[in-house]
PDB file of C-alpha atoms in Angstrom:
ATOM      1  CA  MET B   1     -11.022 -31.717  -7.639  1.00 47.00           C
ATOM      2  CA  ASP B   2     -14.116 -30.333  -9.387  1.00 48.00           C
ATOM      3  CA  ARG B   3     -13.446 -26.732 -10.543  1.00 48.00           C
ATOM      4  CA  ARG B   4     -17.133 -26.033 -11.198  1.00 47.00           C
ATOM      5  CA  ILE B   5     -17.764 -25.676  -7.470  1.00 45.00           C
ATOM      6  CA  TYR B   6     -15.174 -22.902  -7.064  1.00 42.00           C
ATOM      7  CA  ARG B   7     -15.835 -20.991 -10.262  1.00 41.00           C
ATOM      8  CA  PRO B   8     -19.126 -19.294  -9.158  1.00 40.00           C
ATOM      9  CA  VAL B   9     -17.501 -18.226  -5.899  1.00 39.00           C
ATOM     10  CA  THR B  10     -14.509 -16.786  -7.779  1.00 38.00           C
ATOM     11  CA  VAL B  11     -16.777 -14.961 -10.252  1.00 36.00           C
ATOM     12  CA  ALA B  12     -18.974 -13.602  -7.431  1.00 38.00           C
ATOM     13  CA  PHE B  13     -15.888 -12.337  -5.558  1.00 35.00           C
ATOM     14  CA  ALA B  14     -14.526 -10.692  -8.736  1.00 37.00           C
ATOM     15  CA  LEU B  15     -17.890  -8.971  -9.358  1.00 36.00           C
ATOM     16  CA  CYS B  16     -18.004  -7.607  -5.810  1.00 36.00           C
ATOM     17  CA  VAL B  17     -14.524  -6.172  -6.159  1.00 35.00           C
ATOM     18  CA  ALA B  18     -15.175  -4.721  -9.621  1.00 36.00           C
ATOM     19  CA  LEU B  19     -18.629  -3.203  -9.058  1.00 34.00           C
ATOM     20  CA  PRO B  20     -18.585   0.582  -9.351  1.00 35.00           C
ATOM     21  CA  GLY B  21     -19.950   2.633  -6.495  1.00 34.00           C
ATOM     22  CA  LEU B  22     -18.526   0.585  -3.647  1.00 31.00           C
ATOM     23  CA  PRO B  23     -16.504   2.786  -1.307  1.00 32.00           C
ATOM     24  CA  ALA B  24     -12.777   2.330  -1.260  1.00 34.00           C
ATOM     25  CA  GLY B  25     -11.804   0.124   1.633  1.00 33.00           C
ATOM     26  CA  ALA B  26     -15.356  -1.190   2.143  1.00 33.00           C
ATOM     27  CA  GLY B  27     -15.232  -3.907   4.715  1.00 37.00           C
ATOM     28  CA  SER B  28     -12.075  -2.623   6.379  1.00 35.00           C
ATOM     29  CA  ALA B  29     -12.098  -0.570   9.568  1.00 37.00           C
ATOM     30  CA  THR B  30     -10.961   2.962   8.820  1.00 36.00           C
ATOM     31  CA  THR B  31     -10.715   6.086  10.926  1.00 37.00           C
ATOM     32  CA  ALA B  32     -13.721   7.588   9.114  1.00 40.00           C
ATOM     33  CA  THR B  33     -16.001   4.591   9.728  1.00 37.00           C
ATOM     34  CA  THR B  34     -14.842   4.282  13.322  1.00 38.00           C
ATOM     35  CA  ALA B  35     -15.480   7.997  13.972  1.00 43.00           C
ATOM     36  CA  SER B  36     -18.930   7.795  12.323  1.00 49.00           C
ATOM     37  CA  ALA B  37     -19.842   4.857  14.525  1.00 56.00           C
ATOM     38  CA  ALA B  38     -19.285   7.110  17.568  1.00 83.00           C
ATOM     39  CA  CYS B  39     -22.328   9.256  16.659  1.00 93.00           C
ATOM     40  CA  ASP B  40     -25.790   7.969  17.528  1.00 93.00           C
ATOM     41  CA  PRO B  41     -27.518   7.210  14.179  1.00 93.00           C
ATOM     42  CA  ALA B  42     -30.891   8.137  15.729  1.00 94.00           C
ATOM     43  CA  PHE B  43     -29.730  11.794  15.765  1.00 96.00           C
ATOM     44  CA  GLN B  44     -28.337  11.893  12.202  1.00 95.00           C
ATOM     45  CA  PRO B  45     -28.587  15.520  10.931  1.00 96.00           C
ATOM     46  CA  TYR B  46     -30.598  16.055   7.724  1.00 95.00           C
ATOM     47  CA  GLY B  47     -31.841  18.897   5.523  1.00 94.00           C
ATOM     48  CA  LEU B  48     -30.188  22.323   5.779  1.00 94.00           C
ATOM     49  CA  ILE B  49     -28.800  21.577   9.244  1.00 96.00           C
ATOM     50  CA  GLY B  50     -27.290  18.324   7.984  1.00 96.00           C
ATOM     51  CA  GLU B  51     -25.751  20.119   4.983  1.00 95.00           C
ATOM     52  CA  LYS B  52     -24.129  22.745   7.226  1.00 95.00           C
ATOM     53  CA  TRP B  53     -22.897  20.099   9.698  1.00 96.00           C
ATOM     54  CA  ARG B  54     -21.302  17.996   6.936  1.00 96.00           C
ATOM     55  CA  ALA B  55     -19.774  21.108   5.285  1.00 95.00           C
ATOM     56  CA  SER B  56     -18.223  21.939   8.675  1.00 94.00           C
ATOM     57  CA  GLY B  57     -16.537  18.536   8.926  1.00 95.00           C
ATOM     58  CA  GLY B  58     -19.361  16.429  10.400  1.00 94.00           C
ATOM     59  CA  GLU B  59     -18.462  14.545  13.557  1.00 94.00           C
ATOM     60  CA  ASN B  60     -14.800  15.466  13.034  1.00 95.00           C
ATOM     61  CA  GLY B  61     -15.552  19.207  12.713  1.00 95.00           C
ATOM     62  CA  VAL B  62     -16.091  21.966  15.258  1.00 94.00           C
ATOM     63  CA  PHE B  63     -19.567  20.720  16.263  1.00 95.00           C
ATOM     64  CA  GLY B  64     -18.819  17.046  16.896  1.00 95.00           C
ATOM     65  CA  CYS B  65     -21.608  14.473  17.118  1.00 96.00           C
ATOM     66  CA  PRO B  66     -25.272  15.410  17.489  1.00 97.00           C
ATOM     67  CA  VAL B  67     -26.589  14.861  21.029  1.00 95.00           C
ATOM     68  CA  ARG B  68     -30.298  15.030  20.205  1.00 95.00           C
ATOM     69  CA  ALA B  69     -32.593  14.992  17.197  1.00 96.00           C
ATOM     70  CA  GLU B  70     -33.489  18.166  15.303  1.00 96.00           C
ATOM     71  CA  TYR B  71     -36.384  20.036  16.916  1.00 95.00           C
ATOM     72  CA  GLY B  72     -38.745  22.925  16.166  1.00 94.00           C
ATOM     73  CA  PHE B  73     -40.462  25.734  18.030  1.00 90.00           C
ATOM     74  CA  ALA B  74     -44.094  26.664  18.636  1.00 87.00           C
ATOM     75  CA  GLY B  75     -45.178  29.742  16.753  1.00 84.00           C
ATOM     76  CA  ASN B  76     -42.536  29.710  13.993  1.00 86.00           C
ATOM     77  CA  SER B  77     -40.926  27.383  11.483  1.00 90.00           C
ATOM     78  CA  ALA B  78     -37.339  27.640  12.802  1.00 94.00           C
ATOM     79  CA  ARG B  79     -35.435  24.404  13.494  1.00 95.00           C
ATOM     80  CA  ARG B  80     -32.365  23.630  15.602  1.00 96.00           C
ATOM     81  CA  GLN B  81     -30.102  20.722  16.519  1.00 97.00           C
ATOM     82  CA  ASP B  82     -27.740  20.423  19.477  1.00 95.00           C
ATOM     83  CA  PHE B  83     -24.253  18.970  19.080  1.00 95.00           C
ATOM     84  CA  LEU B  84     -21.535  18.025  21.524  1.00 93.00           C
ATOM     85  CA  ASN B  85     -19.727  21.335  20.922  1.00 92.00           C
ATOM     86  CA  GLY B  86     -22.494  23.739  19.876  1.00 94.00           C
ATOM     87  CA  GLN B  87     -25.697  24.231  17.899  1.00 96.00           C
ATOM     88  CA  ILE B  88     -26.837  24.694  14.310  1.00 97.00           C
ATOM     89  CA  GLY B  89     -30.205  26.301  13.602  1.00 96.00           C
ATOM     90  CA  TRP B  90     -32.268  27.212  10.553  1.00 95.00           C
ATOM     91  CA  SER B  91     -33.651  30.718  11.064  1.00 93.00           C
ATOM     92  CA  PRO B  92     -36.054  31.735   8.262  1.00 91.00           C
ATOM     93  CA  ALA B  93     -36.717  35.121   9.947  1.00 88.00           C
ATOM     94  CA  LEU B  94     -33.146  35.998   8.905  1.00 87.00           C
ATOM     95  CA  GLY B  95     -33.448  34.575   5.379  1.00 87.00           C
ATOM     96  CA  PRO B  96     -34.927  31.560   3.550  1.00 90.00           C
ATOM     97  CA  ARG B  97     -31.736  29.487   3.918  1.00 90.00           C
ATOM     98  CA  ALA B  98     -30.176  31.367   6.846  1.00 92.00           C
ATOM     99  CA  MET B  99     -28.301  29.259   9.364  1.00 94.00           C
ATOM    100  CA  VAL B 100     -27.084  30.360  12.810  1.00 96.00           C
ATOM    101  CA  ARG B 101     -24.239  28.447  14.440  1.00 96.00           C
ATOM    102  CA  THR B 102     -22.583  28.493  17.867  1.00 96.00           C
ATOM    103  CA  TYR B 103     -19.441  26.609  18.829  1.00 95.00           C
ATOM    104  CA  ARG B 104     -16.266  26.909  20.860  1.00 91.00           C
ATOM    105  CA  SER B 105     -12.995  27.785  19.158  1.00 90.00           C
ATOM    106  CA  GLY B 106     -10.060  27.866  21.553  1.00 89.00           C
ATOM    107  CA  ASP B 107     -10.904  30.384  24.267  1.00 90.00           C
ATOM    108  CA  ARG B 108     -13.779  31.985  22.273  1.00 92.00           C
ATOM    109  CA  ALA B 109     -17.536  31.388  22.085  1.00 93.00           C
ATOM    110  CA  VAL B 110     -18.274  31.824  18.365  1.00 95.00           C
ATOM    111  CA  PHE B 111     -21.589  32.816  16.756  1.00 96.00           C
ATOM    112  CA  GLN B 112     -21.922  32.805  12.944  1.00 95.00           C
ATOM    113  CA  TRP B 113     -24.813  33.390  10.571  1.00 94.00           C
ATOM    114  CA  GLY B 114     -25.669  33.372   6.890  1.00 89.00           C
ATOM    115  CA  SER B 115     -26.667  33.342   4.203  1.00 89.00           C
ATOM    116  CA  THR B 116     -29.342  35.923   4.938  1.00 87.00           C
ATOM    117  CA  GLY B 117     -30.554  36.156   1.343  1.00 82.00           C
ATOM    118  CA  ARG B 118     -30.471  39.946   1.482  1.00 84.00           C
ATOM    119  CA  ASP B 119     -27.726  42.556   1.181  1.00 88.00           C
ATOM    120  CA  TRP B 120     -27.537  44.218   4.637  1.00 89.00           C
ATOM    121  CA  ASP B 121     -25.372  47.238   5.493  1.00 90.00           C
ATOM    122  CA  TYR B 122     -24.460  45.816   8.910  1.00 91.00           C
ATOM    123  CA  PHE B 123     -25.672  43.394  11.577  1.00 93.00           C
ATOM    124  CA  GLU B 124     -26.851  43.879  15.130  1.00 95.00           C
ATOM    125  CA  VAL B 125     -26.123  41.136  17.681  1.00 96.00           C
ATOM    126  CA  ARG B 126     -27.885  40.618  21.002  1.00 96.00           C
ATOM    127  CA  TYR B 127     -25.671  38.831  23.520  1.00 96.00           C
ATOM    128  CA  SER B 128     -26.156  37.636  27.076  1.00 94.00           C
ATOM    129  CA  PHE B 129     -23.787  35.761  29.373  1.00 92.00           C
ATOM    130  CA  ASN B 130     -25.141  33.482  32.124  1.00 88.00           C
ATOM    131  CA  ASP B 131     -28.638  34.982  31.861  1.00 84.00           C
ATOM    132  CA  GLY B 132     -27.217  38.424  32.605  1.00 89.00           C
ATOM    133  CA  ALA B 133     -28.111  41.720  30.973  1.00 92.00           C
ATOM    134  CA  VAL B 134     -28.643  41.618  27.224  1.00 94.00           C
ATOM    135  CA  LYS B 135     -26.159  43.806  25.357  1.00 95.00           C
ATOM    136  CA  ARG B 136     -26.336  44.892  21.728  1.00 95.00           C
ATOM    137  CA  TYR B 137     -23.362  45.083  19.407  1.00 96.00           C
ATOM    138  CA  THR B 138     -23.099  46.558  15.924  1.00 94.00           C
ATOM    139  CA  VAL B 139     -21.133  44.141  13.744  1.00 94.00           C
ATOM    140  CA  LYS B 140     -19.648  44.903  10.338  1.00 91.00           C
ATOM    141  CA  ARG B 141     -20.615  42.457   7.679  1.00 85.00           C
ATOM    142  CA  ARG B 142     -18.083  39.919   6.443  1.00 85.00           C
ATOM    143  CA  ASP B 143     -19.969  40.129   3.165  1.00 83.00           C
ATOM    144  CA  PRO B 144     -23.545  41.340   2.487  1.00 79.00           C
ATOM    145  CA  TRP B 145     -25.115  38.034   3.597  1.00 85.00           C
ATOM    146  CA  ASN B 146     -22.863  36.513   6.295  1.00 89.00           C
ATOM    147  CA  GLY B 147     -21.291  37.531   9.546  1.00 92.00           C
ATOM    148  CA  GLY B 148     -19.735  36.413  12.788  1.00 94.00           C
ATOM    149  CA  PHE B 149     -19.234  37.496  16.377  1.00 95.00           C
ATOM    150  CA  SER B 150     -17.300  36.011  19.292  1.00 94.00           C
ATOM    151  CA  ARG B 151     -16.758  36.553  22.998  1.00 93.00           C
ATOM    152  CA  PRO B 152     -14.283  35.094  25.509  1.00 91.00           C
ATOM    153  CA  ILE B 153     -15.511  31.656  26.566  1.00 87.00           C
ATOM    154  CA  THR B 154     -15.237  32.590  30.260  1.00 81.00           C
ATOM    155  CA  GLY B 155     -17.420  35.651  29.761  1.00 56.00           C
ATOM    156  CA  PRO B 156     -17.549  38.817  31.851  1.00 54.00           C
ATOM    157  CA  GLY B 157     -18.879  37.312  35.103  1.00 50.00           C
ATOM    158  CA  PRO B 158     -19.033  34.232  37.335  1.00 48.00           C
ATOM    159  CA  GLU B 159     -20.439  30.958  36.102  1.00 48.00           C
ATOM    160  CA  PRO B 160     -23.942  30.037  37.336  1.00 46.00           C
ATOM    161  CA  LEU B 161     -24.244  27.775  40.377  1.00 43.00           C
ATOM    162  CA  GLY B 162     -24.311  24.088  39.471  1.00 45.00           C
ATOM    163  CA  SER B 163     -23.047  24.768  35.961  1.00 51.00           C
ATOM    164  CA  ASN B 164     -20.023  23.077  34.508  1.00 55.00           C
ATOM    165  CA  ARG B 165     -19.512  25.787  31.874  1.00 61.00           C
ATOM    166  CA  PRO B 166     -20.584  29.344  30.997  1.00 65.00           C
ATOM    167  CA  LEU B 167     -23.792  30.002  29.090  1.00 89.00           C
ATOM    168  CA  HIS B 168     -23.681  32.309  26.073  1.00 92.00           C
ATOM    169  CA  TYR B 169     -26.847  33.418  24.236  1.00 93.00           C
ATOM    170  CA  PHE B 170     -26.717  35.093  20.809  1.00 96.00           C
ATOM    171  CA  SER B 171     -29.231  36.457  18.295  1.00 95.00           C
ATOM    172  CA  VAL B 172     -28.714  38.583  15.175  1.00 95.00           C
ATOM    173  CA  ARG B 173     -30.615  40.719  12.688  1.00 93.00           C
ATOM    174  CA  GLY B 174     -29.623  42.561   9.543  1.00 91.00           C
ATOM    175  CA  CYS B 175     -29.920  46.348   9.318  1.00 91.00           C
ATOM    176  CA  ASP B 176     -29.667  49.032   6.644  1.00 90.00           C
ATOM    177  CA  HIS B 177     -28.723  52.657   7.194  1.00 83.00           C
ATOM    178  CA  SER B 178     -31.681  54.957   6.665  1.00 73.00           C
ATOM    179  CA  GLY B 179     -31.691  57.553   3.930  1.00 63.00           C
ATOM    180  CA  LEU B 180     -30.246  61.047   4.308  1.00 59.00           C
ATOM    181  CA  LEU B 181     -33.516  62.549   5.524  1.00 54.00           C
ATOM    182  CA  GLN B 182     -34.444  59.692   7.871  1.00 54.00           C
ATOM    183  CA  ALA B 183     -33.080  59.011  11.338  1.00 57.00           C
ATOM    184  CA  GLY B 184     -32.213  55.558  12.605  1.00 58.00           C
ATOM    185  CA  SER B 185     -31.997  52.242  10.806  1.00 71.00           C
ATOM    186  CA  ASP B 186     -34.236  49.821   8.990  1.00 87.00           C
ATOM    187  CA  CYS B 187     -33.720  46.329  10.473  1.00 90.00           C
ATOM    188  CA  GLY B 188     -35.124  42.888   9.759  1.00 89.00           C
ATOM    189  CA  GLY B 189     -36.379  40.301  12.227  1.00 89.00           C
ATOM    190  CA  TRP B 190     -34.257  38.678  14.914  1.00 92.00           C
ATOM    191  CA  SER B 191     -32.794  35.275  14.253  1.00 93.00           C
ATOM    192  CA  LEU B 192     -33.422  32.150  16.234  1.00 90.00           C
ATOM    193  CA  PRO B 193     -31.252  32.444  19.366  1.00 91.00           C
ATOM    194  CA  GLY B 194     -28.084  30.392  19.540  1.00 91.00           C
ATOM    195  CA  ARG B 195     -26.736  29.006  22.822  1.00 90.00           C
ATOM    196  CA  LEU B 196     -23.339  27.691  23.831  1.00 88.00           C
TER     197      LEU B 196
END
């Protein structure tokens, strides 16, 4: 048998195994690669939304897989992407890198925001359930730049006709207490609305 025929194949195989940068288990089916294959690659999150999605666990996190591509809005530079279990949006009216997120956690509809890029005294949240009356809530800050708010997933009223789940709408803005001689508050702009 001529060993020269097999030597290049053996060397090539050894180089493939020894090359740095190849992921561990490349070529074998793992839970991570199988789970990633479940998400449509055409909707792959990118930029700030992609960073937040990956930091939250990606397709295995609270949001799950994206269900459509990232999209924008006429009249402002905000961006949003819808996921199986919620939304992530970039809301520059709230801060240059401010992200708003909605998702379900157990029996709660959760709305989170941050980082606002500014030290606010408190936050004000607008909330509506099933296109009902908009209510405002004063929310203490978790820290000067981030906050969160949640409501029961079933909400305060009946679900809309033809709907398979409740609809929650959220928006937030940061506010500062006015000085001793001034009444009221000084508040920033409202964030991009979040929906669940």
